PDB file of C-alpha atoms in Angstrom:
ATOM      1  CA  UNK R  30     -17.698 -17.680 119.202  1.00 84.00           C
ATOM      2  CA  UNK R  31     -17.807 -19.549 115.985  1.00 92.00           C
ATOM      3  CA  UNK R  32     -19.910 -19.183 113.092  1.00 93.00           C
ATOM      4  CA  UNK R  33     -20.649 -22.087 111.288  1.00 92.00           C
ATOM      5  CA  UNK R  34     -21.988 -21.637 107.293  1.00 91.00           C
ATOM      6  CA  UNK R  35     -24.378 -24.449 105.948  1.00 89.00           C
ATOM      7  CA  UNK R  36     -24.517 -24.905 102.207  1.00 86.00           C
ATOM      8  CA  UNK R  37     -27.994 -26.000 101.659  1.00 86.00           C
ATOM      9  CA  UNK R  38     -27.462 -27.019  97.495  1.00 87.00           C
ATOM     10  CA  UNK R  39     -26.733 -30.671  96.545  1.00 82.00           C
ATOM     11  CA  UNK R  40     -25.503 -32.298  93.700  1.00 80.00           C
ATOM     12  CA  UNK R  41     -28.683 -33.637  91.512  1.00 81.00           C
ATOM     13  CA  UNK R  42     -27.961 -36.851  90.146  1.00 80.00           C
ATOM     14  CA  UNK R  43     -30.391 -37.381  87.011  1.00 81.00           C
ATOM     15  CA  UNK R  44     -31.677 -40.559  86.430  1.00 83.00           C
ATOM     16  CA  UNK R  45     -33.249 -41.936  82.913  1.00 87.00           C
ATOM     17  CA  UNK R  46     -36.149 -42.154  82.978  1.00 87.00           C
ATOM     18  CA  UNK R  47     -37.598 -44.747  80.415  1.00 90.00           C
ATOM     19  CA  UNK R  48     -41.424 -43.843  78.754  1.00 92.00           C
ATOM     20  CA  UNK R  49     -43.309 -46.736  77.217  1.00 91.00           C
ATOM     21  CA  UNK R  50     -43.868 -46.140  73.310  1.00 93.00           C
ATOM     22  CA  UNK R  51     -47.129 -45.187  72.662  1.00 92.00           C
ATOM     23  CA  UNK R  52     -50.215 -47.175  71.161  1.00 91.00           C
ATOM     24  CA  UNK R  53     -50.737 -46.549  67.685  1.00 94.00           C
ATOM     25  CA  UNK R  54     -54.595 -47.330  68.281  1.00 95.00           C
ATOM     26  CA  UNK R  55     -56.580 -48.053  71.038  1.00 96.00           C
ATOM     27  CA  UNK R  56     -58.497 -50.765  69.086  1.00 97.00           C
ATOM     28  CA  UNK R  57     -59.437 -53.431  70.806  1.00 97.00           C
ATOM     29  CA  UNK R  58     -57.693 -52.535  74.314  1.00 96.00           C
ATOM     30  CA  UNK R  59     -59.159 -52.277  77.491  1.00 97.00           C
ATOM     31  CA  UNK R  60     -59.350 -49.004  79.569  1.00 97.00           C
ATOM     32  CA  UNK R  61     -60.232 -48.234  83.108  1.00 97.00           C
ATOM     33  CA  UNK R  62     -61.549 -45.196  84.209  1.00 97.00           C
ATOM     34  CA  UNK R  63     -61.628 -44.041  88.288  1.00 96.00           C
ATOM     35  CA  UNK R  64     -64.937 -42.249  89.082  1.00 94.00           C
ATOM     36  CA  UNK R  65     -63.732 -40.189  92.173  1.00 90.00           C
ATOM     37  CA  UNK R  66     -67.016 -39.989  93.712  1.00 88.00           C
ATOM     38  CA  UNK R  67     -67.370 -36.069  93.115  1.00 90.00           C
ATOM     39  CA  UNK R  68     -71.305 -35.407  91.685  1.00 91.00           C
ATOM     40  CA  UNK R  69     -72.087 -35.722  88.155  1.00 92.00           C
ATOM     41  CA  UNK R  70     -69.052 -38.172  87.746  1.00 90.00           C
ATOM     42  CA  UNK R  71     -71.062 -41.122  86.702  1.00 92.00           C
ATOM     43  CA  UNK R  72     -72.642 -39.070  83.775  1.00 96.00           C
ATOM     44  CA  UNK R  73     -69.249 -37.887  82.917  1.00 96.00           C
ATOM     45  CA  UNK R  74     -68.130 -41.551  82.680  1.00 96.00           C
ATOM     46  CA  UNK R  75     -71.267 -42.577  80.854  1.00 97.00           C
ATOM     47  CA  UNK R  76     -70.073 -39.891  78.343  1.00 98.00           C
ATOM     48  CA  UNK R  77     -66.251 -40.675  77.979  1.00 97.00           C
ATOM     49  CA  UNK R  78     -67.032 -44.901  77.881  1.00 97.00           C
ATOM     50  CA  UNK R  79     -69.494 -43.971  74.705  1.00 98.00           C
ATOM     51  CA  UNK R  80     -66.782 -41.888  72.938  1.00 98.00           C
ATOM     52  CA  UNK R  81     -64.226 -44.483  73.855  1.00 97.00           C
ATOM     53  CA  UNK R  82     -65.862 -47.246  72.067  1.00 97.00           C
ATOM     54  CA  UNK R  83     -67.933 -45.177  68.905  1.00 97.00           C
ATOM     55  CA  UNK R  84     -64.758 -43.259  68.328  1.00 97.00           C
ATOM     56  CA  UNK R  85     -61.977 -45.124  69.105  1.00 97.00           C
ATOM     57  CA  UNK R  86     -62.816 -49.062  69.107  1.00 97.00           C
ATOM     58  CA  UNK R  87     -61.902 -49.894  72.700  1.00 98.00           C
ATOM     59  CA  UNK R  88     -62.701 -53.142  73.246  1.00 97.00           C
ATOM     60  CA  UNK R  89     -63.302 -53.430  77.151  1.00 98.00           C
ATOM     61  CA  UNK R  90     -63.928 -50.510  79.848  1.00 98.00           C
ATOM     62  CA  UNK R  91     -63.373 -50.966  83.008  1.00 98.00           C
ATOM     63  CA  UNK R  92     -65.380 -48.540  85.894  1.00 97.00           C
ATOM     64  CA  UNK R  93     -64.138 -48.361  89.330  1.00 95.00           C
ATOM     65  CA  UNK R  94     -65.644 -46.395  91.977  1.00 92.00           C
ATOM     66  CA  UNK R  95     -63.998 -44.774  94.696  1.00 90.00           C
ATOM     67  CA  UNK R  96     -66.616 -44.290  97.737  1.00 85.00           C
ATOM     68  CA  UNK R  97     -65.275 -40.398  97.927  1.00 83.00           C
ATOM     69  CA  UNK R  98     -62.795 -37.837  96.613  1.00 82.00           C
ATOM     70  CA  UNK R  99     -61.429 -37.494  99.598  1.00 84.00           C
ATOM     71  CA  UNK R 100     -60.078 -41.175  99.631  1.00 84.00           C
ATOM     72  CA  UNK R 101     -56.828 -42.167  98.082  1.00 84.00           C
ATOM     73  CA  UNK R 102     -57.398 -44.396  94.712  1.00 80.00           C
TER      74      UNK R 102
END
């Protein structure tokens, strides 16, 4: 009878991975925000829209609903 030995490691072969530079302000951009249906989310929304556009200029927010967490966005 034979034994046969399985190596189960690989050889990882990294790939770079390029990150967009980030936004020196957020003047004037638009934003979306996912409300994931869980309760008090719309308040929560409410909330981070106002700081978004008192605090940090945002021009445009966009608000999309999903019709439950348990749905994929």
């Amino acid at each position: 009878m034979t034994i046969r030995v399985l190596d189960p490691s690989c050889e990882e072969s990294i790939s770079t991975v390029v990150t967009p530079k980030r936004l020196k302000s957020l003047t004037g951009s638009s934003i979306g925000l996912l409300d994931n249906g869980k309760p008090n989310g719309r308040e929560f929304f409410d909330h981070i829209e106002q700081i978004l556009r008192s605090e940090y200029a945002v021009a445009n927010v966009l608000r999309f609903e999903k019709p439950d967490s348990s749905r994929p966005a």
